Amino acid sequence: MKLISTTFALMLMASGVVFAADKHAHGHEDKPLHGGLITEIKDVDYELVAKPDVLQLYVRDHGKPVDVSKATAKITLLSGGDKQEVELKPSADRLEAKGSFKVTPGTKAIAQVNLASKTATAKFVLK
């Protein structure tokens, strides 16, 4: 019995260390501003808003909007055995595509984003 409670205590301590390591110390919060999902890569936040008729990708660097007027992006949607690739175009303060998209819970979205000086791959799992 003592071995089980010691093991349980060690698991709790380890999970606390993992949780603490996940906290950010970069001066901005990773909260969605447009109701989407957030992924952070090297202090740049990528927010994906995925609806059945529109995909939108917002990009913020240290909390400030990034100029996406010359950016390109492609999103690959993976849902079950279905795969859909979508090109996003600049539209005001975001990258966007309109059409018909399978965006059910559990769908994986992989965004390949090319900004002026950076290329990044942002991954999302839709809820």
mmCIF file of C-alpha atoms in Angstrom:
data_model
loop_
_atom_site.group_PDB
_atom_site.id
_atom_site.type_symbol
_atom_site.label_atom_id
_atom_site.label_comp_id
_atom_site.label_asym_id
_atom_site.label_seq_id
_atom_site.Cartn_x
_atom_site.Cartn_y
_atom_site.Cartn_z
ATOM 1 C CA MET A 1 0.000 0.000 0.000
ATOM 2 C CA LYS A 2 2.843 2.374 0.832
ATOM 3 C CA LEU A 3 4.408 1.748 -2.598
ATOM 4 C CA ILE A 4 1.135 2.744 -4.310
ATOM 5 C CA SER A 5 0.793 5.986 -2.346
ATOM 6 C CA THR A 6 4.478 6.823 -2.916
ATOM 7 C CA THR A 7 4.051 6.194 -6.637
ATOM 8 C CA PHE A 8 0.903 8.332 -6.680
ATOM 9 C CA ALA A 9 2.702 11.158 -4.849
ATOM 10 C CA LEU A 10 5.592 11.026 -7.330
ATOM 11 C CA MET A 11 3.144 11.144 -10.244
ATOM 12 C CA LEU A 12 1.448 14.213 -8.760
ATOM 13 C CA MET A 13 4.785 15.938 -8.229
ATOM 14 C CA ALA A 14 5.879 15.152 -11.772
ATOM 15 C CA SER A 15 2.627 16.468 -13.225
ATOM 16 C CA GLY A 16 3.108 19.690 -11.230
ATOM 17 C CA VAL A 17 6.559 20.129 -12.732
ATOM 18 C CA VAL A 18 5.165 19.651 -16.229
ATOM 19 C CA PHE A 19 2.347 22.109 -15.509
ATOM 20 C CA ALA A 20 4.768 24.726 -14.154
ATOM 21 C CA ALA A 21 7.063 24.310 -17.150
ATOM 22 C CA ASP A 22 4.113 25.046 -19.446
ATOM 23 C CA LYS A 23 3.563 28.541 -18.022
ATOM 24 C CA HIS A 24 4.656 31.373 -20.283
ATOM 25 C CA ALA A 25 7.071 34.092 -19.253
ATOM 26 C CA HIS A 26 7.064 36.103 -22.459
ATOM 27 C CA GLY A 27 4.869 39.031 -21.464
ATOM 28 C CA HIS A 28 1.662 38.240 -23.335
ATOM 29 C CA GLU A 29 -1.210 35.845 -22.910
ATOM 30 C CA ASP A 30 -2.203 33.257 -25.460
ATOM 31 C CA LYS A 31 -5.921 34.025 -25.445
ATOM 32 C CA PRO A 32 -7.990 33.788 -28.601
ATOM 33 C CA LEU A 33 -9.163 37.221 -29.707
ATOM 34 C CA HIS A 34 -11.466 35.935 -32.453
ATOM 35 C CA GLY A 35 -12.983 32.830 -30.842
ATOM 36 C CA GLY A 36 -10.529 30.401 -32.413
ATOM 37 C CA LEU A 37 -7.801 28.032 -31.299
ATOM 38 C CA ILE A 38 -4.302 29.284 -30.451
ATOM 39 C CA THR A 39 -0.925 27.707 -31.174
ATOM 40 C CA GLU A 40 2.291 29.504 -30.287
ATOM 41 C CA ILE A 41 5.545 29.066 -32.190
ATOM 42 C CA LYS A 42 8.595 31.116 -31.133
ATOM 43 C CA ASP A 43 6.538 33.869 -29.450
ATOM 44 C CA VAL A 44 4.222 34.147 -32.472
ATOM 45 C CA ASP A 45 0.569 33.264 -31.873
ATOM 46 C CA TYR A 46 -1.435 31.637 -34.656
ATOM 47 C CA GLU A 47 -5.196 31.719 -34.093
ATOM 48 C CA LEU A 48 -7.335 29.528 -36.319
ATOM 49 C CA VAL A 49 -11.046 30.237 -36.663
ATOM 50 C CA ALA A 50 -12.566 27.257 -38.474
ATOM 51 C CA LYS A 51 -16.188 27.303 -39.585
ATOM 52 C CA PRO A 52 -17.937 25.167 -42.216
ATOM 53 C CA ASP A 53 -17.879 28.087 -44.695
ATOM 54 C CA VAL A 54 -14.708 30.009 -43.762
ATOM 55 C CA LEU A 55 -11.190 29.426 -42.437
ATOM 56 C CA GLN A 56 -9.384 32.394 -40.894
ATOM 57 C CA LEU A 57 -5.856 32.538 -39.534
ATOM 58 C CA TYR A 58 -4.755 35.480 -37.403
ATOM 59 C CA VAL A 59 -1.062 36.008 -36.604
ATOM 60 C CA ARG A 60 0.283 37.991 -33.623
ATOM 61 C CA ASP A 61 3.903 38.528 -32.624
ATOM 62 C CA HIS A 62 4.317 39.231 -28.896
ATOM 63 C CA GLY A 63 0.614 40.110 -28.796
ATOM 64 C CA LYS A 64 0.720 42.557 -31.726
ATOM 65 C CA PRO A 65 -0.924 41.818 -35.103
ATOM 66 C CA VAL A 66 1.475 40.797 -37.878
ATOM 67 C CA ASP A 67 1.135 42.331 -41.339
ATOM 68 C CA VAL A 68 -0.084 39.423 -43.466
ATOM 69 C CA SER A 69 -0.646 41.428 -46.667
ATOM 70 C CA LYS A 70 2.206 39.582 -48.425
ATOM 71 C CA ALA A 71 1.913 36.297 -46.546
ATOM 72 C CA THR A 72 0.822 32.957 -47.956
ATOM 73 C CA ALA A 73 -0.627 29.992 -46.141
ATOM 74 C CA LYS A 74 -1.994 26.549 -46.805
ATOM 75 C CA ILE A 75 -4.120 24.595 -44.358
ATOM 76 C CA THR A 76 -4.501 20.843 -44.544
ATOM 77 C CA LEU A 77 -7.627 19.510 -42.830
ATOM 78 C CA LEU A 78 -7.534 15.856 -41.743
ATOM 79 C CA SER A 79 -10.832 14.351 -40.607
ATOM 80 C CA GLY A 80 -11.054 10.583 -40.394
ATOM 81 C CA GLY A 81 -9.898 9.396 -43.806
ATOM 82 C CA ASP A 82 -10.680 12.728 -45.493
ATOM 83 C CA LYS A 83 -7.975 15.226 -46.458
ATOM 84 C CA GLN A 84 -8.644 18.740 -47.744
ATOM 85 C CA GLU A 85 -5.953 21.270 -48.690
ATOM 86 C CA VAL A 86 -6.921 24.939 -48.722
ATOM 87 C CA GLU A 87 -4.968 28.023 -49.797
ATOM 88 C CA LEU A 88 -5.489 31.077 -47.580
ATOM 89 C CA LYS A 89 -5.201 34.599 -48.983
ATOM 90 C CA PRO A 90 -4.608 37.895 -47.171
ATOM 91 C CA SER A 91 -7.851 39.603 -46.172
ATOM 92 C CA ALA A 92 -7.496 42.731 -44.005
ATOM 93 C CA ASP A 93 -5.791 41.596 -40.772
ATOM 94 C CA ARG A 94 -5.915 37.846 -41.421
ATOM 95 C CA LEU A 95 -5.398 35.039 -43.911
ATOM 96 C CA GLU A 96 -8.684 33.618 -45.138
ATOM 97 C CA ALA A 97 -10.416 31.097 -47.376
ATOM 98 C CA LYS A 98 -14.123 30.773 -48.088
ATOM 99 C CA GLY A 99 -15.777 27.590 -49.256
ATOM 100 C CA SER A 100 -17.051 24.360 -47.780
ATOM 101 C CA PHE A 101 -14.893 22.780 -45.081
ATOM 102 C CA LYS A 102 -15.214 19.692 -42.902
ATOM 103 C CA VAL A 103 -14.467 21.159 -39.468
ATOM 104 C CA THR A 104 -15.951 18.684 -37.026
ATOM 105 C CA PRO A 105 -14.582 18.088 -33.516
ATOM 106 C CA GLY A 106 -11.361 16.093 -33.704
ATOM 107 C CA THR A 107 -10.416 17.416 -37.150
ATOM 108 C CA LYS A 108 -6.696 18.138 -37.341
ATOM 109 C CA ALA A 109 -5.620 21.335 -39.085
ATOM 110 C CA ILE A 110 -2.024 21.891 -40.155
ATOM 111 C CA ALA A 111 -1.199 25.408 -41.331
ATOM 112 C CA GLN A 112 1.965 26.091 -43.330
ATOM 113 C CA VAL A 113 2.470 29.859 -43.053
ATOM 114 C CA ASN A 114 5.014 31.884 -45.038
ATOM 115 C CA LEU A 115 5.587 35.393 -43.729
ATOM 116 C CA ALA A 116 8.156 37.847 -45.086
ATOM 117 C CA SER A 117 10.972 36.546 -42.905
ATOM 118 C CA LYS A 118 9.561 33.381 -41.324
ATOM 119 C CA THR A 119 8.031 30.066 -42.225
ATOM 120 C CA ALA A 120 6.097 28.150 -39.611
ATOM 121 C CA THR A 121 3.917 25.086 -39.309
ATOM 122 C CA ALA A 122 1.087 25.509 -36.825
ATOM 123 C CA LYS A 123 -0.968 22.504 -35.728
ATOM 124 C CA PHE A 124 -4.472 22.529 -34.306
ATOM 125 C CA VAL A 125 -7.070 19.966 -33.225
ATOM 126 C CA LEU A 126 -10.620 21.298 -33.526
ATOM 127 C CA LYS A 127 -12.950 21.033 -30.563
#
